[in-house]
XYZ file of C-alpha atoms in Angstrom:
356
model
C -30.370 -50.945 1.023
C -27.577 -52.994 2.568
C -26.682 -56.266 1.370
C -26.856 -58.433 4.474
C -23.472 -59.736 5.975
C -21.908 -56.864 3.980
C -19.026 -55.302 5.175
C -19.637 -52.102 6.916
C -16.970 -49.033 5.669
C -15.854 -46.662 7.594
C -14.583 -42.976 7.266
C -11.533 -42.007 8.068
C -10.697 -40.860 11.387
C -10.228 -37.536 11.022
C -13.589 -37.130 9.091
C -14.727 -34.521 8.096
C -11.266 -32.708 7.667
C -10.707 -29.553 9.865
C -11.468 -26.836 7.681
C -7.870 -25.054 7.915
C -6.316 -28.144 6.027
C -8.760 -28.322 3.544
C -8.141 -24.075 2.430
C -4.260 -24.665 2.723
C -4.226 -27.161 0.073
C -6.311 -25.057 -2.258
C -4.124 -22.291 -1.817
C -6.289 -20.672 0.404
C -5.463 -18.488 4.039
C -7.674 -16.758 6.057
C -7.646 -13.517 7.545
C -9.280 -11.728 10.500
C -9.813 -7.824 11.241
C -10.877 -6.575 14.038
C -11.321 -2.685 13.482
C -11.598 -1.390 16.397
C -7.859 -2.364 17.039
C -6.629 -1.771 13.731
C -4.488 -5.313 13.815
C -5.398 -8.390 10.309
C -4.605 -11.207 11.580
C -3.672 -13.788 8.892
C -2.877 -17.654 8.823
C 0.597 -19.413 7.825
C -1.185 -19.644 3.802
C -2.315 -16.072 4.000
C 2.082 -15.183 4.636
C 2.311 -17.658 1.552
C 0.226 -15.924 -0.570
C 2.094 -12.577 0.009
C 5.137 -13.271 0.414
C 5.793 -12.116 4.139
C 7.045 -14.172 7.211
C 5.775 -13.854 10.877
C 8.504 -11.770 11.770
C 8.148 -9.321 8.788
C 4.664 -8.577 9.290
C 3.626 -6.055 12.036
C 0.220 -6.821 12.680
C -1.345 -3.823 10.902
C -2.906 -3.685 7.574
C -0.333 -1.287 5.252
C 3.164 -3.392 6.353
C 1.149 -5.296 3.293
C 1.277 -1.854 1.720
C 4.940 -3.215 -0.253
C 3.298 -6.317 -1.604
C 0.434 -4.527 -3.487
C 1.274 -2.841 -6.995
C 0.593 0.312 -7.831
C -2.299 1.597 -6.330
C -3.580 -1.548 -5.511
C -3.757 -0.510 -2.289
C -5.786 2.230 -2.060
C -8.004 0.831 -4.759
C -8.917 -2.226 -2.149
C -8.692 0.466 0.747
C -11.712 2.702 -1.365
C -14.010 -0.737 -1.582
C -13.429 -1.821 1.969
C -14.362 1.582 2.943
C -17.323 1.774 0.438
C -18.527 -2.341 1.529
C -18.862 -0.329 5.491
C -20.538 2.708 4.309
C -23.038 1.497 2.275
C -23.832 -1.511 4.647
C -22.236 -4.406 2.152
C -22.214 -7.453 3.762
C -19.292 -8.921 1.846
C -16.932 -7.569 -0.627
C -14.667 -9.298 -2.964
C -12.047 -7.816 -5.948
C -8.731 -9.196 -7.223
C -5.576 -7.644 -6.513
C -1.978 -7.411 -8.200
C 0.830 -8.471 -5.393
C 4.266 -8.046 -6.393
C 6.571 -10.796 -4.199
C 9.620 -9.997 -3.174
C 12.285 -10.922 -5.199
C 9.682 -8.718 -7.746
C 7.873 -11.553 -9.760
C 4.325 -10.640 -9.860
C 1.038 -13.059 -9.254
C -2.726 -12.156 -9.134
C -4.813 -13.323 -5.680
C -7.823 -12.687 -4.808
C -9.203 -11.482 -1.091
C -12.929 -11.898 -0.105
C -14.087 -10.482 3.865
C -17.213 -10.458 4.674
C -18.268 -7.560 7.245
C -19.339 -8.082 10.537
C -21.730 -5.684 12.807
C -22.521 -4.397 15.811
C -26.855 -4.048 17.301
C -26.107 -0.434 15.498
C -24.578 -1.189 12.607
C -21.597 -0.301 13.290
C -18.647 -2.656 11.335
C -17.096 -4.362 14.001
C -14.559 -7.147 12.181
C -13.726 -8.089 8.847
C -13.221 -11.593 8.406
C -11.937 -13.449 5.078
C -9.641 -15.544 2.836
C -6.626 -14.928 0.407
C -6.472 -17.500 -2.334
C -3.433 -17.383 -5.411
C -5.650 -16.568 -8.318
C -2.767 -16.648 -11.015
C -3.791 -19.748 -12.830
C -7.772 -18.625 -12.311
C -6.560 -15.611 -14.593
C -4.875 -17.328 -17.348
C -7.765 -18.713 -18.238
C -10.796 -16.429 -20.106
C -12.290 -15.235 -17.137
C -9.074 -13.088 -15.846
C -8.487 -12.400 -19.635
C -11.482 -10.508 -20.175
C -11.012 -9.021 -16.831
C -6.991 -8.162 -17.599
C -8.856 -6.544 -20.593
C -11.367 -4.576 -18.976
C -8.836 -3.340 -16.638
C -6.438 -2.556 -19.819
C -9.898 -0.989 -21.928
C -10.241 1.236 -18.494
C -6.913 2.595 -18.437
C -6.824 3.426 -21.914
C -10.268 4.696 -21.876
C -8.693 7.697 -18.761
C -5.866 8.280 -21.014
C -7.699 9.437 -23.665
C -9.094 11.653 -21.330
C -5.822 13.313 -20.676
C -5.065 13.121 -24.388
C -8.542 14.608 -26.171
C -8.961 17.465 -23.461
C -4.835 18.288 -23.858
C -5.310 18.420 -27.817
C -8.431 20.960 -27.133
C -6.387 22.950 -25.415
C -3.828 23.205 -27.419
C -6.086 25.287 -30.103
C -7.202 27.640 -26.683
C -5.116 31.265 -27.322
C -7.416 33.566 -23.930
C -9.330 32.793 -20.600
C -12.364 32.320 -22.245
C -11.082 29.719 -24.774
C -9.866 27.573 -22.051
C -12.751 27.864 -20.186
C -14.751 27.315 -22.863
C -12.597 23.605 -23.398
C -13.223 23.135 -19.894
C -16.710 23.552 -20.205
C -17.493 21.889 -23.175
C -14.661 18.962 -24.095
C -15.274 15.940 -25.046
C -12.858 14.394 -22.221
C -14.541 15.897 -19.503
C -17.371 14.078 -20.627
C -15.773 10.438 -20.721
C -14.834 11.363 -16.844
C -18.856 11.418 -16.176
C -18.843 14.240 -13.482
C -22.418 16.343 -13.942
C -21.406 18.979 -12.058
C -17.744 21.556 -12.668
C -16.680 24.215 -11.110
C -13.074 26.945 -11.691
C -11.867 29.408 -10.483
C -9.283 32.143 -10.263
C -7.075 33.317 -7.706
C -7.217 36.778 -7.717
C -5.105 38.956 -4.185
C -6.158 35.574 -2.154
C -9.611 34.865 -3.209
C -11.457 32.335 -5.898
C -13.474 33.933 -8.895
C -15.949 31.634 -10.017
C -15.562 31.849 -14.225
C -16.988 28.879 -14.726
C -19.917 25.756 -13.556
C -22.460 24.195 -14.763
C -24.729 22.906 -15.269
C -27.112 25.861 -15.235
C -28.315 26.354 -12.031
C -26.027 24.781 -10.260
C -24.761 27.711 -8.077
C -24.640 27.931 -5.081
C -25.368 31.524 -3.758
C -22.547 32.875 -2.145
C -19.770 31.494 -3.569
C -19.161 33.029 -6.993
C -16.617 35.044 -5.052
C -14.449 33.923 -1.706
C -11.527 33.635 0.154
C -8.802 31.011 0.036
C -9.080 30.477 3.909
C -13.200 30.085 2.805
C -13.893 26.365 4.803
C -15.098 25.313 1.484
C -13.324 21.903 -1.019
C -11.982 24.485 -3.224
C -10.811 26.971 -1.227
C -8.980 24.246 0.487
C -7.249 22.586 -1.859
C -6.088 25.783 -3.420
C -4.808 26.977 0.173
C -2.806 23.660 0.790
C -1.953 22.885 -2.693
C -3.564 19.527 -2.866
C -5.693 17.878 -4.147
C -9.109 16.823 -2.454
C -11.283 13.844 -3.349
C -14.617 12.947 -1.616
C -15.473 9.442 -1.533
C -18.962 9.684 -0.317
C -22.323 11.865 0.491
C -21.158 11.242 4.363
C -17.572 12.640 3.911
C -19.171 15.467 2.697
C -21.746 16.750 4.838
C -19.816 15.966 7.448
C -16.396 18.133 6.719
C -18.322 20.538 4.277
C -21.279 21.154 6.547
C -21.615 24.854 5.249
C -21.774 23.997 1.356
C -23.269 20.483 1.674
C -26.843 21.743 2.016
C -27.016 23.748 -1.114
C -25.876 21.427 -3.429
C -28.148 17.502 -1.679
C -30.102 17.934 -4.898
C -27.545 17.564 -7.523
C -26.949 13.780 -5.992
C -23.511 13.942 -5.869
C -22.175 10.849 -4.421
C -18.060 12.215 -4.506
C -16.150 15.135 -6.159
C -12.532 15.911 -6.845
C -11.402 19.660 -6.260
C -8.199 19.913 -7.825
C -5.512 23.023 -7.631
C -4.256 24.996 -10.649
C -0.819 25.211 -10.408
C 1.653 26.773 -12.696
C 5.381 28.175 -12.398
C 5.495 26.601 -8.712
C 2.677 29.048 -7.991
C -1.661 28.571 -7.746
C -3.437 30.087 -10.045
C -6.698 28.969 -9.435
C -8.883 25.910 -8.698
C -11.365 23.575 -10.450
C -14.222 21.239 -9.204
C -15.347 18.095 -10.710
C -18.901 16.260 -8.575
C -20.298 12.916 -9.952
C -23.569 11.380 -9.047
C -23.510 7.550 -8.303
C -20.068 6.182 -8.057
C -17.524 6.286 -4.709
C -14.019 6.687 -4.370
C -11.258 7.216 -6.538
C -8.671 4.497 -8.025
C -4.956 5.575 -7.664
C -5.501 5.781 -11.506
C -8.114 7.849 -11.662
C -6.541 10.572 -9.051
C -3.850 10.275 -11.558
C -5.803 11.373 -14.484
C -7.475 13.533 -12.437
C -4.471 15.720 -11.738
C -3.014 15.268 -14.891
C -5.807 17.329 -16.222
C -5.643 19.872 -13.810
C -2.142 20.206 -14.377
C -3.207 20.935 -18.121
C -5.684 23.157 -18.139
C -3.376 25.070 -15.028
C -0.284 25.270 -18.148
C -2.719 26.444 -20.649
C -4.657 28.865 -17.889
C -0.884 30.415 -17.422
C -0.006 31.005 -21.133
C -3.418 32.861 -21.486
C -3.298 34.964 -19.245
C 0.538 35.587 -20.820
C -0.625 36.005 -24.306
C -3.756 38.541 -22.841
C -1.071 40.378 -20.843
C 1.445 40.824 -23.808
C -1.743 41.462 -25.985
C -2.893 44.473 -23.181
C 0.771 46.218 -23.182
C 1.064 45.779 -27.272
C -2.271 47.701 -27.327
C -0.409 50.583 -24.537
C 1.866 50.531 -26.106
C 0.382 51.615 -29.690
C -1.711 54.416 -28.122
C 0.866 55.933 -26.208
C 3.014 55.671 -29.741
C 0.557 57.244 -32.324
C 0.008 60.734 -32.346
C -3.434 61.934 -31.632
C -4.406 64.231 -33.792
C -2.896 63.607 -37.755
C -2.536 67.201 -39.193
C -4.372 67.754 -42.816
C -3.219 67.696 -45.808
C -4.290 69.613 -49.193
C -5.465 67.510 -51.507
C -4.116 64.100 -49.810
C -5.680 62.380 -47.909
C -4.405 60.265 -44.472
C -4.854 56.406 -43.515
C -3.028 54.941 -40.743
C -3.157 50.947 -40.139
C -1.874 49.458 -36.506
C -0.476 46.015 -37.404
C -0.482 43.522 -34.429
C 2.633 41.012 -34.314
C -0.189 38.021 -32.721
C -1.435 36.271 -35.353
C -5.625 36.404 -35.197
C -5.961 40.427 -36.046
C -4.772 43.612 -35.636
C -5.192 45.722 -32.017
C -6.521 48.747 -33.943
């Protein structure tokens, strides 16, 4: 209880302080993203954190891509898209930014998704704060170590698979590596398909697990409405980041694989000597979207498999040619010589055994 006669304490005229100076003093900026128009408005502190002037920024999120390093833009897009699709109210992540002088800094972005009565996302309101000093502490160090470990694991995937492919001599050897490689297991795919291109058609030569095949897709045309055909036809990888996207883009195929609980997929063209020789599809359960690093790993993996398949095809063609020459050059019959035994032996120049 206040003592009688004690002076009354007065509050500052600006109490409580408006949120804007509070955010600015703590190096936090704000943004307001209208999803209908696609325009993203930012306050002065957000401009400072991103090191971009109001004159340089036209209100479209794509204008900020030069400030995001590596695959940060794609990773952020995937995070926001996933949050909007799965009904999340908030999302947040750390971003690596590059200033105009080339120096790097960390920032943390957090958004709140506002939806209409039907649940459709209409607006995202959030904050952007400088997290450079924060990530110099233990929490940030652990996160950087986790990111580095993930990158090392992805690199190991390619190395393990490439090492296994180095010992593959025939097409069947390559197929066995694709189906059984520990590298593909590390990628976490639950199902795969591998098709070879023959006269404008894709013939499946590998699939898994057993019982996951779709009737009628053993041989398909390149212009058929399937993701594997699309990847081979366009010579571009096709990444499907959600079940909804899969169902919308490929309504003919989706009903046949719903039982596999597929949540995302990557379909890669297999290109050797600048021409397609087939395609490979990896299907995943329990994960949505692909970071730029993951996309790069999958593309590199597809390139390695394509080169191995091309080498195996050339080996088998040369082997068939050598066998044909043997049959053409050797006499059909050898005359018998009284008192002598006749033995004919042909040894192939190929390592690993003879052809006759």
